[in-house]
Each structure stands twice: as C-alpha cells, then as structure tokens.
MMTF fields as JSON, N, C-alpha, C and O atoms, coordinates in Angstrom:
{
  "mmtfVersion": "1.0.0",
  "mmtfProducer": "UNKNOWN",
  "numBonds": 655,
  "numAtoms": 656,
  "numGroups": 164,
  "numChains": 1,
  "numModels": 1,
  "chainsPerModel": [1],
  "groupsPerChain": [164],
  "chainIdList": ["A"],
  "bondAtomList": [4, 2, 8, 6, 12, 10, 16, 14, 20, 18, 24, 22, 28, 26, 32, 30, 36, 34, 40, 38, 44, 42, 48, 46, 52, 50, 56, 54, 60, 58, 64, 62, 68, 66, 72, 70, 76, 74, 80, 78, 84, 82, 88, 86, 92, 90, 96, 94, 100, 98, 104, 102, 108, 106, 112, 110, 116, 114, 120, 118, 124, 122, 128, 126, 132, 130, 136, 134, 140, 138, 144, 142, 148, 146, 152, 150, 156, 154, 160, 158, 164, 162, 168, 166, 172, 170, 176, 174, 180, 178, 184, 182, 188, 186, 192, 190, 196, 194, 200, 198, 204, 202, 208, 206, 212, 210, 216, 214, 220, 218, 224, 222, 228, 226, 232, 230, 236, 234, 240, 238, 244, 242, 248, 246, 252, 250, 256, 254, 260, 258, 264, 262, 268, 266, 272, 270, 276, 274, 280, 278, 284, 282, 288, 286, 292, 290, 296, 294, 300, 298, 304, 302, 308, 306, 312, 310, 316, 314, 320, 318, 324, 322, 328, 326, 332, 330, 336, 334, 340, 338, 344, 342, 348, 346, 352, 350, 356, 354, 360, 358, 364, 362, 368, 366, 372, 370, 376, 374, 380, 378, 384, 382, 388, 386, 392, 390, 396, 394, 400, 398, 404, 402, 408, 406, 412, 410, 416, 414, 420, 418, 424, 422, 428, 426, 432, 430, 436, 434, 440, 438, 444, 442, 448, 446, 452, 450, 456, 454, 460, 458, 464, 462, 468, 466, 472, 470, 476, 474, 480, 478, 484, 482, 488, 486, 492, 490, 496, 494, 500, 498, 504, 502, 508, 506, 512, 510, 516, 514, 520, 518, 524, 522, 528, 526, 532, 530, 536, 534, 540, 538, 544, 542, 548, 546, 552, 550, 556, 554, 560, 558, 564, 562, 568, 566, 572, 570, 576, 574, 580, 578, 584, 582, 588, 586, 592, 590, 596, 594, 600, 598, 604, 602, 608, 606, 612, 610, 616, 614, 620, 618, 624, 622, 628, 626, 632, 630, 636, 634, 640, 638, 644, 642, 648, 646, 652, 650],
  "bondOrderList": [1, 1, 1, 1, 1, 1, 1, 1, 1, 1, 1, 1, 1, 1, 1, 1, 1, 1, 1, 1, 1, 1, 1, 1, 1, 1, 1, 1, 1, 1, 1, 1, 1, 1, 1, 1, 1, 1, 1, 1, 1, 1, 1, 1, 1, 1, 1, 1, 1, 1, 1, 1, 1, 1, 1, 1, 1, 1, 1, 1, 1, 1, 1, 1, 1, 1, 1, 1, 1, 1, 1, 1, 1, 1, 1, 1, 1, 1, 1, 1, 1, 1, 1, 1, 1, 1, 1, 1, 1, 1, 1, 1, 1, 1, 1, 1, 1, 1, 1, 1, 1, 1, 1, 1, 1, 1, 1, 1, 1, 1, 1, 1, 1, 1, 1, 1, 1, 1, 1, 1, 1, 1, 1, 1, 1, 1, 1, 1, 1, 1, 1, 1, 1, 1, 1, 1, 1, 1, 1, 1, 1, 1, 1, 1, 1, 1, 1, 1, 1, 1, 1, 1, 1, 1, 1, 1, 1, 1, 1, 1, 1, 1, 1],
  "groupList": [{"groupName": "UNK", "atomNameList": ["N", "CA", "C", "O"], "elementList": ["N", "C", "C", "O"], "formalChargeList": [0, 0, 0, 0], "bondAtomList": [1, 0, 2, 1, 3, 2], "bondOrderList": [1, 1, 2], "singleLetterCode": "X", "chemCompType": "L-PEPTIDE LINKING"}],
  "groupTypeList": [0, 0, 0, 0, 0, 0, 0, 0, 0, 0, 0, 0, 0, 0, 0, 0, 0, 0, 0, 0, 0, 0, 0, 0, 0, 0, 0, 0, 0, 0, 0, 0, 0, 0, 0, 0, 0, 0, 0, 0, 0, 0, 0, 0, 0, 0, 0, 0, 0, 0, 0, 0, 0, 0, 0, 0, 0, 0, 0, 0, 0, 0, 0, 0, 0, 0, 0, 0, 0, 0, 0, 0, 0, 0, 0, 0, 0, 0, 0, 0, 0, 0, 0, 0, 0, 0, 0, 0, 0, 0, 0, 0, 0, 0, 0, 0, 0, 0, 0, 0, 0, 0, 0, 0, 0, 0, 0, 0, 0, 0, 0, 0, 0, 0, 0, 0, 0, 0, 0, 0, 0, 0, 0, 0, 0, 0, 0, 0, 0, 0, 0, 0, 0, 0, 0, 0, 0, 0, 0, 0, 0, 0, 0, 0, 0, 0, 0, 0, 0, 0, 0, 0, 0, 0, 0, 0, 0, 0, 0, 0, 0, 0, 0, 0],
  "groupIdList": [1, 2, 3, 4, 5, 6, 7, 8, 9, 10, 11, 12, 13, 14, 15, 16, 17, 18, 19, 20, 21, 22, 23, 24, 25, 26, 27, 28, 29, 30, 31, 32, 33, 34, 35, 36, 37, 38, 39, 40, 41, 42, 43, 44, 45, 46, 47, 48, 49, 50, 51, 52, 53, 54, 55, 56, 57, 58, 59, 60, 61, 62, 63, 64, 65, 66, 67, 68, 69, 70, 71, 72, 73, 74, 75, 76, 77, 78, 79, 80, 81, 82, 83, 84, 85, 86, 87, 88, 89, 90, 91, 92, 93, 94, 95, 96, 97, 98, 99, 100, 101, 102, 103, 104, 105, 106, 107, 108, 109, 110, 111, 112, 113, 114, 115, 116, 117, 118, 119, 120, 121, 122, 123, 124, 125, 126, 127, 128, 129, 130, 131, 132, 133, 134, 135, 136, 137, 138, 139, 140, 141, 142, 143, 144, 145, 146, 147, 148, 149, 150, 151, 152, 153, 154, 155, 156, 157, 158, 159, 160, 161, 162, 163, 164],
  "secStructList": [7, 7, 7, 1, 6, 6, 6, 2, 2, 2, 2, 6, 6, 1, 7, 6, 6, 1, 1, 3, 3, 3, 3, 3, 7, 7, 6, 6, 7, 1, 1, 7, 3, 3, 3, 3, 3, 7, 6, 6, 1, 7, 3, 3, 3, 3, 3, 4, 4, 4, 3, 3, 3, 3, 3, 7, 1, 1, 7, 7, 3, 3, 3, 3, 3, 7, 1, 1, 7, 3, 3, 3, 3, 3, 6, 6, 3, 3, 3, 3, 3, 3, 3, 3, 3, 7, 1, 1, 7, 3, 3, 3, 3, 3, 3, 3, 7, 7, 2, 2, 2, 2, 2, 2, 2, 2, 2, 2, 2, 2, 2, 2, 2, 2, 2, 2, 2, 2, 2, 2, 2, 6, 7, 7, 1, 7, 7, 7, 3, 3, 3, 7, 1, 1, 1, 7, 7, 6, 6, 2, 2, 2, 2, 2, 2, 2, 2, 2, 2, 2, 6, 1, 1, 1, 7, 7, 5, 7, 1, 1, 1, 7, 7, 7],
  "xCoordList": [0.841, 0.0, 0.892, 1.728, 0.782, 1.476, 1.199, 0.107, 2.343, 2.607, 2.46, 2.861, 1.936, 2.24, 0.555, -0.378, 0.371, -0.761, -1.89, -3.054, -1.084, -2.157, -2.963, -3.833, -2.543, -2.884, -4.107, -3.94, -5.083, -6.569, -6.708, -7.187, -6.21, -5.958, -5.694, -6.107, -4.482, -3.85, -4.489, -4.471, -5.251, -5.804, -7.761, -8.283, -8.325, -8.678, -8.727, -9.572, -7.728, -6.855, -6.796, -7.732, -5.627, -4.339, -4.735, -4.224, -5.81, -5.844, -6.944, -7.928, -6.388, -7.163, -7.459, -8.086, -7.043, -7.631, -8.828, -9.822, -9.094, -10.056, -11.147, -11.263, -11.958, -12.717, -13.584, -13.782, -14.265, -15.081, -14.823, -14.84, -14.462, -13.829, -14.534, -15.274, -14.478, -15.395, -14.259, -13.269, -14.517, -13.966, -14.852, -14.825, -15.522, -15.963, -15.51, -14.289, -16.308, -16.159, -17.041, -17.952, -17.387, -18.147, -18.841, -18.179, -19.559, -19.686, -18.935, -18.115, -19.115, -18.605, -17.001, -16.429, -16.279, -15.48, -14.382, -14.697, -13.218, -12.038, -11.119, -10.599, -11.156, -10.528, -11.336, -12.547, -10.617, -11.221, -11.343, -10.344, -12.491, -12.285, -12.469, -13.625, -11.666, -12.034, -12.895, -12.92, -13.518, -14.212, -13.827, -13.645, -13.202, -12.99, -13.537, -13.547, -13.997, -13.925, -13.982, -14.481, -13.154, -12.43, -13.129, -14.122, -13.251, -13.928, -14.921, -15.883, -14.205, -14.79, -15.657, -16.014, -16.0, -16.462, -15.8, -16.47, -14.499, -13.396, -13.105, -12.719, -13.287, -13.379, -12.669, -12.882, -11.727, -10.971, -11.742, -12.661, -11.463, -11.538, -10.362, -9.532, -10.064, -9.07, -9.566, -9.996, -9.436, -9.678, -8.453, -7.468, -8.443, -7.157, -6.142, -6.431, -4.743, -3.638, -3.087, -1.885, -3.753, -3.265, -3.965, -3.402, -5.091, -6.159, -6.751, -7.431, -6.298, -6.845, -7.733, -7.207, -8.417, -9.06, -9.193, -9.637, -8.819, -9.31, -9.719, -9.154, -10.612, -11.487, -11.944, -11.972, -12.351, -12.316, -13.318, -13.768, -13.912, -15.725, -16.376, -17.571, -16.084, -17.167, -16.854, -16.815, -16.584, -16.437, -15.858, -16.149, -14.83, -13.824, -12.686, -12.112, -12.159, -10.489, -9.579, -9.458, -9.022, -7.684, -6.527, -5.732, -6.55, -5.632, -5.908, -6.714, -4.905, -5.451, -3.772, -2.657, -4.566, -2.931, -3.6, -4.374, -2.926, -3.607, -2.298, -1.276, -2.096, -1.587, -0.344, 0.466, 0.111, 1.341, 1.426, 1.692, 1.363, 1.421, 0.738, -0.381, 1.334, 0.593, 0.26, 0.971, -0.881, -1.887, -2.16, -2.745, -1.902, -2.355, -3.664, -3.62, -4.701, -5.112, -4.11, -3.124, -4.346, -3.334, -4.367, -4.723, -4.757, -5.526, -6.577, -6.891, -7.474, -8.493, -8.183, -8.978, -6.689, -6.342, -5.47, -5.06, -4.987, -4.67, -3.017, -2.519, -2.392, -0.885, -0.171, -0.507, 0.508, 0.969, 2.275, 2.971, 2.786, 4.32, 4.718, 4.009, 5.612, 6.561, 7.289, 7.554, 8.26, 9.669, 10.383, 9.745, 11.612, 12.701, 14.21, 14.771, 14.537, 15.72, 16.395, 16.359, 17.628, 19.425, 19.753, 19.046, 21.39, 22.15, 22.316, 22.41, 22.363, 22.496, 21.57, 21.711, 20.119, 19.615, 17.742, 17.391, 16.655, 15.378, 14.903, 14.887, 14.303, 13.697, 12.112, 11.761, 11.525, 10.205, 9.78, 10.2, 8.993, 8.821, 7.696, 6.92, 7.062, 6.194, 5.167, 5.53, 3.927, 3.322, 1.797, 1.213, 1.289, -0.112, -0.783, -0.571, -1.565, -2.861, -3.513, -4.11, -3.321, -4.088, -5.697, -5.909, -6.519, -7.951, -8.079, -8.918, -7.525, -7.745, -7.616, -8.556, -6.175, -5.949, -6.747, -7.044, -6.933, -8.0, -10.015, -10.778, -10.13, -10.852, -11.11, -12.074, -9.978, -9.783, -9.885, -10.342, -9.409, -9.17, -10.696, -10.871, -11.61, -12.791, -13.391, -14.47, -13.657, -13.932, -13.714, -14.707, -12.897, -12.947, -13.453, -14.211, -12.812, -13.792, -15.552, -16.317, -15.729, -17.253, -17.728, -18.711, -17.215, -17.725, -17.106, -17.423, -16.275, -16.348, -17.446, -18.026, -17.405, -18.487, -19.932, -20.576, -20.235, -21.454, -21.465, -21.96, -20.98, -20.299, -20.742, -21.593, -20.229, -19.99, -20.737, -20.797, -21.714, -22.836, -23.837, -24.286, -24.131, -25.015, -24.797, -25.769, -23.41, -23.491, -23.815, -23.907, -23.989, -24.205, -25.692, -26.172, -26.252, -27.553, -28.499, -29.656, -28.008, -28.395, -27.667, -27.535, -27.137, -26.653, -25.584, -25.083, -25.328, -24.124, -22.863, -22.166, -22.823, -21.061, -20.943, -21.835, -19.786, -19.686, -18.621, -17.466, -18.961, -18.947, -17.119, -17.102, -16.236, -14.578, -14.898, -15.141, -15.018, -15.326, -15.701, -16.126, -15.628, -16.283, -15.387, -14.913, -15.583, -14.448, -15.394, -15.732, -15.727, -16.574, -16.518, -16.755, -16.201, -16.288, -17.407, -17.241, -18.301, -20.171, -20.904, -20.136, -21.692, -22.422, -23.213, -23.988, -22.648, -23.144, -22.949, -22.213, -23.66, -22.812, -22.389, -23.143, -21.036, -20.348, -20.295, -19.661, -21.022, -21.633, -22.855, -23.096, -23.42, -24.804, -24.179, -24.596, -23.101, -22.53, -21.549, -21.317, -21.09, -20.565, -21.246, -20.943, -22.736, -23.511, -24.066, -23.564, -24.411, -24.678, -23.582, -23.842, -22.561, -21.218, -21.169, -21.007, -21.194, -21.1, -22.296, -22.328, -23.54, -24.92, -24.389, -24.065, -24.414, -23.92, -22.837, -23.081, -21.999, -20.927, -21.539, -21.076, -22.308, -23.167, -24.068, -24.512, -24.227, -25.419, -25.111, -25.962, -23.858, -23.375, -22.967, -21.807, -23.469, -22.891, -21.899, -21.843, -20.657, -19.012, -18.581, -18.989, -17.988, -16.207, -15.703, -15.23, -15.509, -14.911, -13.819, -13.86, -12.662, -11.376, -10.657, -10.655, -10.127, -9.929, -9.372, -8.827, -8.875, -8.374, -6.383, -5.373, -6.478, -5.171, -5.027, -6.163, -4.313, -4.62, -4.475, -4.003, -4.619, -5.309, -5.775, -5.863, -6.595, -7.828, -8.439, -9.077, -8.583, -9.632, -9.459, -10.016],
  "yCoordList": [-1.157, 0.0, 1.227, 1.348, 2.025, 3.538, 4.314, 4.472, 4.953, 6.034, 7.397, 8.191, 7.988, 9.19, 9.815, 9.022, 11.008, 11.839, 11.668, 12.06, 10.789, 11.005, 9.405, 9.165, 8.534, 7.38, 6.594, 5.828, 6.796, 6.817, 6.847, 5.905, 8.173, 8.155, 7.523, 7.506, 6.682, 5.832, 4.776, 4.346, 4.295, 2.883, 2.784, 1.73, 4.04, 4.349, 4.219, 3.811, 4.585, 5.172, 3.582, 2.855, 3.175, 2.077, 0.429, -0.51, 0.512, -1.075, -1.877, -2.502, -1.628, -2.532, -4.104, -4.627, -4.791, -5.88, -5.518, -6.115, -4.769, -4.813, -3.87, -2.654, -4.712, -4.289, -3.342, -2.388, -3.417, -2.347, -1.736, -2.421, -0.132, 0.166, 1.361, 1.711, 2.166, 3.41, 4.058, 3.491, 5.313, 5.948, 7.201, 8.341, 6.895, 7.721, 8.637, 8.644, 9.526, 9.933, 9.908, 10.574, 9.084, 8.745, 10.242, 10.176, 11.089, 12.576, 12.049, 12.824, 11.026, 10.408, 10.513, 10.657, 10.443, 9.787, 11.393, 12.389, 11.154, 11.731, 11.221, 11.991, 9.938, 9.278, 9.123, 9.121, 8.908, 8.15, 7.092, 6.493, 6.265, 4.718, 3.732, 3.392, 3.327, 2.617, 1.3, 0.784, 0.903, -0.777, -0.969, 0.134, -2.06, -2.779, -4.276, -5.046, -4.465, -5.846, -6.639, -6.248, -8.274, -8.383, -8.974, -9.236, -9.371, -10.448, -11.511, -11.984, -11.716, -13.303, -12.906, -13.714, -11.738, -11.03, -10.931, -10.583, -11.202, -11.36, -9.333, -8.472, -9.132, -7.132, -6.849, -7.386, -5.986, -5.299, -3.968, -3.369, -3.619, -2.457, -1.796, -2.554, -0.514, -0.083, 1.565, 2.448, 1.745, 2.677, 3.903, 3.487, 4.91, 5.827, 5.121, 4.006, 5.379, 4.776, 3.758, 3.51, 3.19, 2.337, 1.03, 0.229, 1.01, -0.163, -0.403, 0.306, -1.834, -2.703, -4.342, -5.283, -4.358, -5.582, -6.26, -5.596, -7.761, -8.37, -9.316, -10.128, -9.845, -10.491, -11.813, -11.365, -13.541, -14.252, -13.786, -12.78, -14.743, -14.41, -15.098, -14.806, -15.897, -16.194, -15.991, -16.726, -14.227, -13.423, -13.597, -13.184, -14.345, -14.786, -14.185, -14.311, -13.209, -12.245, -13.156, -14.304, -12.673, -13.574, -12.908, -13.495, -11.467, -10.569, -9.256, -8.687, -8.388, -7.377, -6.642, -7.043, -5.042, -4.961, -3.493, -2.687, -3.455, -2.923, -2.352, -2.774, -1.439, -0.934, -0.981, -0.897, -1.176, -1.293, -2.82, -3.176, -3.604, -5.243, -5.559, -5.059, -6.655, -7.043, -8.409, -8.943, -8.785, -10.039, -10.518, -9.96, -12.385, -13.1, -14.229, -14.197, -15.116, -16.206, -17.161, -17.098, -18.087, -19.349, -20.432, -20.307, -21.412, -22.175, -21.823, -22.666, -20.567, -20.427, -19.323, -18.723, -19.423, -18.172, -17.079, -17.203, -16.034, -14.963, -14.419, -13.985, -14.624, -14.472, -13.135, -12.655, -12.388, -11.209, -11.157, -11.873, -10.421, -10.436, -9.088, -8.179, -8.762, -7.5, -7.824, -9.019, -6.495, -6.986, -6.119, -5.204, -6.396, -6.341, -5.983, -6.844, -4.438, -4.202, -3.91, -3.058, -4.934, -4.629, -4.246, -3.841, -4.235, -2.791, -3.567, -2.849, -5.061, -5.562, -6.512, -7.145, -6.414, -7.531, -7.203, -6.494, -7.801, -7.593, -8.713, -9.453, -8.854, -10.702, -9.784, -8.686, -10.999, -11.275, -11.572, -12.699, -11.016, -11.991, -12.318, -11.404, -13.608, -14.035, -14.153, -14.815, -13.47, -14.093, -14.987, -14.588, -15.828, -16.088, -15.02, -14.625, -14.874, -14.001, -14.892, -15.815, -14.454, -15.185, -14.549, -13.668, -15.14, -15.041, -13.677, -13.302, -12.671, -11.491, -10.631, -10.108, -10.573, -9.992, -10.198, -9.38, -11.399, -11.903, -11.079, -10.812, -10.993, -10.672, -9.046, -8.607, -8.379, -6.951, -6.384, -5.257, -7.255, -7.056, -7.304, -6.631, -8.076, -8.213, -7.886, -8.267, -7.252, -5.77, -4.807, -4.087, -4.301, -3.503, -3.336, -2.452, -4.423, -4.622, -4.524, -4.02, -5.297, -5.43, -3.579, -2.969, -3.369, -1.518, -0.699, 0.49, -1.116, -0.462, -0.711, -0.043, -1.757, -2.719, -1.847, -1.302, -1.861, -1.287, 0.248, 0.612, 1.108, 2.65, 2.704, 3.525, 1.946, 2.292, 2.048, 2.583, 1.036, 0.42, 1.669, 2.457, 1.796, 2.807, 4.135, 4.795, 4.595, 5.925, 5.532, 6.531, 4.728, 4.25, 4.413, 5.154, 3.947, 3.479, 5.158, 5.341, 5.895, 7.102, 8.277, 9.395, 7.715, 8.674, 9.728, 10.646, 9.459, 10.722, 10.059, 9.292, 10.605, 10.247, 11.639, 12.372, 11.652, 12.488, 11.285, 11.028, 10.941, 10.103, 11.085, 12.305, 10.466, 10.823, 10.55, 11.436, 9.024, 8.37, 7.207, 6.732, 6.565, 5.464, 4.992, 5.65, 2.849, 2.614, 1.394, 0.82, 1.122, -0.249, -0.738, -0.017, -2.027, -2.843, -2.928, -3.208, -2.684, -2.572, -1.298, -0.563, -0.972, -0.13, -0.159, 0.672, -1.41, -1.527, 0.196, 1.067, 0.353, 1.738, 0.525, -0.285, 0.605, 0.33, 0.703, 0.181, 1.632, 2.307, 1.408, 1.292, 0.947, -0.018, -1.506, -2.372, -1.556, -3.057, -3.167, -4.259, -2.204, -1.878, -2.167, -3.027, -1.035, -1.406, -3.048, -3.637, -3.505, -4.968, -6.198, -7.194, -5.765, -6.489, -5.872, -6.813, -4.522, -4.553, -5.236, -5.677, -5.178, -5.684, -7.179, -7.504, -7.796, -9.422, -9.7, -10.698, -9.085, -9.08, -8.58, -9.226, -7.749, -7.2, -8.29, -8.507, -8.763, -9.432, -10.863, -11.663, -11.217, -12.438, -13.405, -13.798, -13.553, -14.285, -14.197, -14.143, -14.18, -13.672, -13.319, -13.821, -12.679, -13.06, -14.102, -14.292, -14.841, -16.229, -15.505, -14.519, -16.329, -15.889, -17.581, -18.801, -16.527, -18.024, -18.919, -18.821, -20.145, -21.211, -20.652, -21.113, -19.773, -19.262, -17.531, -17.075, -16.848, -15.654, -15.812, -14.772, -16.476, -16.247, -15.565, -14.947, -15.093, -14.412, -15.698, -15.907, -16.497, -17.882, -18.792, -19.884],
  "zCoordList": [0.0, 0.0, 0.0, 0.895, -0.824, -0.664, 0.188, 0.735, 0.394, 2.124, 1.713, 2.565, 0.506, 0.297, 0.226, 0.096, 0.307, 0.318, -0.388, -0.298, -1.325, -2.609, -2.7, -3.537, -1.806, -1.368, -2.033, -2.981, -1.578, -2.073, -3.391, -4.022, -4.037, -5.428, -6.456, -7.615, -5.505, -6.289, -6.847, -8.001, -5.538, -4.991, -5.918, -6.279, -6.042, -7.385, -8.311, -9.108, -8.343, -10.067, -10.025, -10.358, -9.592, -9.573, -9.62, -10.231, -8.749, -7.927, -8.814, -8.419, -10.369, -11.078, -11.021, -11.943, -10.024, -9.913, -9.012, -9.425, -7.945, -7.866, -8.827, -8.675, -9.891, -10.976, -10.563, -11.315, -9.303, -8.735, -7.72, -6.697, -7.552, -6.53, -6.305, -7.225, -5.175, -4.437, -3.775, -3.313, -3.782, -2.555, -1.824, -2.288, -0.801, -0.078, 1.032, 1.187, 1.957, 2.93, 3.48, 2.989, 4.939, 5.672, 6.803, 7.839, 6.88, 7.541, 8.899, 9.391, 9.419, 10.86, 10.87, 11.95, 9.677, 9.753, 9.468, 8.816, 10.144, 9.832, 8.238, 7.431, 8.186, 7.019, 6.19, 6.411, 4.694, 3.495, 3.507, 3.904, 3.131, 2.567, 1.432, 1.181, 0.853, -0.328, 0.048, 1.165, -0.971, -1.304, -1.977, -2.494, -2.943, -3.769, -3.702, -2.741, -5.034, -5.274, -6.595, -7.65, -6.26, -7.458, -8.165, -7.487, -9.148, -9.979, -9.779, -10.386, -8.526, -7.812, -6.732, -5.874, -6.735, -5.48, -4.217, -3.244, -4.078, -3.129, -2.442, -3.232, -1.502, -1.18, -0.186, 0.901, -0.361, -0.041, 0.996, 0.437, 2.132, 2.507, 2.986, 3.488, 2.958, 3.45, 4.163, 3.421, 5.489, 6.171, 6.447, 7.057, 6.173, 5.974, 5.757, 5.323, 5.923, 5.569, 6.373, 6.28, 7.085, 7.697, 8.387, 9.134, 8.032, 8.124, 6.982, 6.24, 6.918, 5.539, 5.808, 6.403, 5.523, 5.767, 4.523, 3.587, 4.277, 3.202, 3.041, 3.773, 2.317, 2.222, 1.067, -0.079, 1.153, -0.236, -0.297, 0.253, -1.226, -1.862, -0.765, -0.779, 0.186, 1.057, 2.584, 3.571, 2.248, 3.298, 4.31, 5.432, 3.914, 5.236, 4.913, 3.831, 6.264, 6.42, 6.038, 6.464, 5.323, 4.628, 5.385, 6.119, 5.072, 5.581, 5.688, 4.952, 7.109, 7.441, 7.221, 6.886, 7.738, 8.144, 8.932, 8.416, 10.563, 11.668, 12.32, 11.777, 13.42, 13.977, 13.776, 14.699, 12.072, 12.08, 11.975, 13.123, 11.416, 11.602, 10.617, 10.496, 9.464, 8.502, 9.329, 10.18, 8.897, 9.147, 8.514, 7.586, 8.486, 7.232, 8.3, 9.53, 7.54, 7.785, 7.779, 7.045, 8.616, 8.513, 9.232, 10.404, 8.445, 9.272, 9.959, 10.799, 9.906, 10.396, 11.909, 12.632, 11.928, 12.523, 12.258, 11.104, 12.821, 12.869, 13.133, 14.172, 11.773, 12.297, 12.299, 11.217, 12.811, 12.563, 12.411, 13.13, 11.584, 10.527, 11.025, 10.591, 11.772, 11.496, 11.189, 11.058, 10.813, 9.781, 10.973, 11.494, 11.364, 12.404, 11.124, 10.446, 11.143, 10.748, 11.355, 12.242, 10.812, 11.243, 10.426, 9.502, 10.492, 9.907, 8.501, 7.505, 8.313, 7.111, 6.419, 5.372, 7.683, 7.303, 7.502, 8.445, 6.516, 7.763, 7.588, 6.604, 9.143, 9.188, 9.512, 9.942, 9.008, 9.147, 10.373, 10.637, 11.495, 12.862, 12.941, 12.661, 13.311, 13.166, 14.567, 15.539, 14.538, 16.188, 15.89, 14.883, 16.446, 16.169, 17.325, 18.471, 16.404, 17.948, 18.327, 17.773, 19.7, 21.175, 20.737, 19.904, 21.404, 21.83, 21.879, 21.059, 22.586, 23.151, 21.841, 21.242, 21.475, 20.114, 18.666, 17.795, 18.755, 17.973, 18.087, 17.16, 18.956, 19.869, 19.341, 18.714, 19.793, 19.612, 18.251, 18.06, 17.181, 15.946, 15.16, 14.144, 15.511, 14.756, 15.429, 14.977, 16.568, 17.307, 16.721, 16.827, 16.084, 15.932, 14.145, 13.745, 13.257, 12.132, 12.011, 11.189, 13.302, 13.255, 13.533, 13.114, 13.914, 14.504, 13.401, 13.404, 12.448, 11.134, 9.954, 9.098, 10.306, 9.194, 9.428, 8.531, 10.742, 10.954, 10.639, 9.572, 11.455, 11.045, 9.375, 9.031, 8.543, 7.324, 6.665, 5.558, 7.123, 6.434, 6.966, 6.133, 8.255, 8.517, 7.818, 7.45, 7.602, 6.683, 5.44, 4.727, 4.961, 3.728, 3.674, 2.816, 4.296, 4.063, 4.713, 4.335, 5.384, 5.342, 4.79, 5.288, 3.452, 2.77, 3.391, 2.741, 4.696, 5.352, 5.207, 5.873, 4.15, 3.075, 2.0, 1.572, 1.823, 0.291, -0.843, -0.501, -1.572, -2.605, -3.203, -3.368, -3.347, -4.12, -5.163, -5.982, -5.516, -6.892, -6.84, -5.786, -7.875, -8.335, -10.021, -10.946, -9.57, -11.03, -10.957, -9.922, -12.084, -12.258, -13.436, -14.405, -13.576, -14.595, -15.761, -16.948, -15.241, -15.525, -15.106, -14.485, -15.192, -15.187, -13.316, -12.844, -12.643, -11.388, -10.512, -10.975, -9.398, -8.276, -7.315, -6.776, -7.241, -6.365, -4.966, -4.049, -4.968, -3.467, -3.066, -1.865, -3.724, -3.537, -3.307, -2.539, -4.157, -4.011, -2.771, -2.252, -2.404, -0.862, 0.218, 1.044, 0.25, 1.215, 0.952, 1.909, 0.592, 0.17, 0.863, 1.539, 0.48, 1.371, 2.393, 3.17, 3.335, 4.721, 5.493, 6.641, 4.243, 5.184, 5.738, 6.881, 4.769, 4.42, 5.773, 6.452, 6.05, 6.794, 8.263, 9.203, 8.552, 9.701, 10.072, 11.2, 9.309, 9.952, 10.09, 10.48, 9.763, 10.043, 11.65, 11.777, 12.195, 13.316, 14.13, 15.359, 12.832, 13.898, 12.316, 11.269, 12.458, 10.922, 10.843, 11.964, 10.302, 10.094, 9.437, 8.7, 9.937, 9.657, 8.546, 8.708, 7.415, 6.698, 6.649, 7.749, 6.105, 6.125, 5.768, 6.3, 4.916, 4.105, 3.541, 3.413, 3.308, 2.806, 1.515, 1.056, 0.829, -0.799, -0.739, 0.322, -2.187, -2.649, -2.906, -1.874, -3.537, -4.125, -2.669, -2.554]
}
C-alpha cells in the first residue's frame, strides 16, 4: 500500500484488480475509505492509511494490516508479521494471535463494518469516486457487502490468505 498523500488516489486510479472500486467519505469519519472488489467477489476495505481488511468471496479475512502489523489467515487463525531491521539484514517476525488480540481485531472490524454500512444506508457520506467494470454503483454493491458481513454471526477468519 502507498505512504504518500495522494494514497486513495492511487488505490482508485491504480488497484485494477479490484474491478469495482469506491472511494468515499463517511460525515462520521475523519478518514477516506475505499471498497474494492475483485472479480470473484473477493473485497478489499481499506480505512485511511493504515487499516486494511481483506477479504475471499465467502467473506472470510484472509488478511489485514492494523496498527502497524501485517496479518495473514493461517488455518483459520490470525498471524501477525513484522519486519525487524538490522544494519544488514530484515527478518520477518512471526506471532499467532491469542484469543484477546484476535478478539480486539474483529472488534474492531465489526464496529467499522457497521459505522460504514449505517453511513451508507443514510446517505451521510460524500462520494470521491467510483471505477466499475459494468455499469453496477459500487456504493450499492458496498452497502450490500457490509450488510452481508453485519449481519453475520461472527467473521470467520480463513483457512489461508489467498484471494480464491
């Protein structure tokens, strides 16, 4: 993901695999957020520059990337990757999340999911843009995937971080 100002833009402009993409502003919200999604119906969210959630087609987190920490699925749980630099070298460090962290993290998804779906659905957003494959609004196909995801039971977290 790019670190520079124009971020969003890019991800817009740029992130042609995902075929349908949005960028709004939520009235609630301080940040921008994109939707994307790919082909397979597999969706991407990404909340200002530094929260990303992602998603297969049957709505299970593959991978996130949160407080600084990229996150993959592994088996149905939750691993987190920082990278650790020395003067000649960077390793990858690897942690599984415990219950709690686990816990905290789709906590805090689920209270975006909702947030975003509710500005959605009462129109308190201002619309950046819009990129679609078809003639679909990707703002409609957004709210549709946060509903789907809101009203689900828990997040199921996936088997692997693929996309398929």
């Amino acid at each position: 993901m790019a670190r520079h100002s124009n971020d969003r833009e890019d991800l817009l402009r740029e992130a042609v695999r995902l075929v349908h993409r949005v960028e709004f502003r939520p009235l609630s919200f301080s940040d921008s957020i994109v939707i994307g999604f790919r082909e397979n119906g597999a969706a991407s969210l990404f909340v200002g520059q530094d929260e990303t959630y992602q998603f297969n087609s049957d709505l299970q987190l593959r991978r996130a990337h949160w407080q600084g920490e990229l996150i993959k699925a592994s088996r149905g749980r939750l691993v987190g990757l920082n990278r650790e630099h020395r003067s000649n070298e960077t390793r990858l460090l690897r942690h599984e999340f415990n219950a709690q962290e686990t816990s905290e993290l789709l906590g805090r998804l689920r209270s975006r999911i909702e947030e975003l779906r509710k500005s959605i659905e009462m129109g308190q957003f201002d619309l950046v843009g819009e990129v679609s494959a078809d003639d679909r609004s990707v703002i409609e196909m957004s709210h549709q995937w946060l509903a789907s995801l809101a009203n689900a039971d828990s997040i199921e977290i996936a088997d692997r971080p693929n996309v398929n």
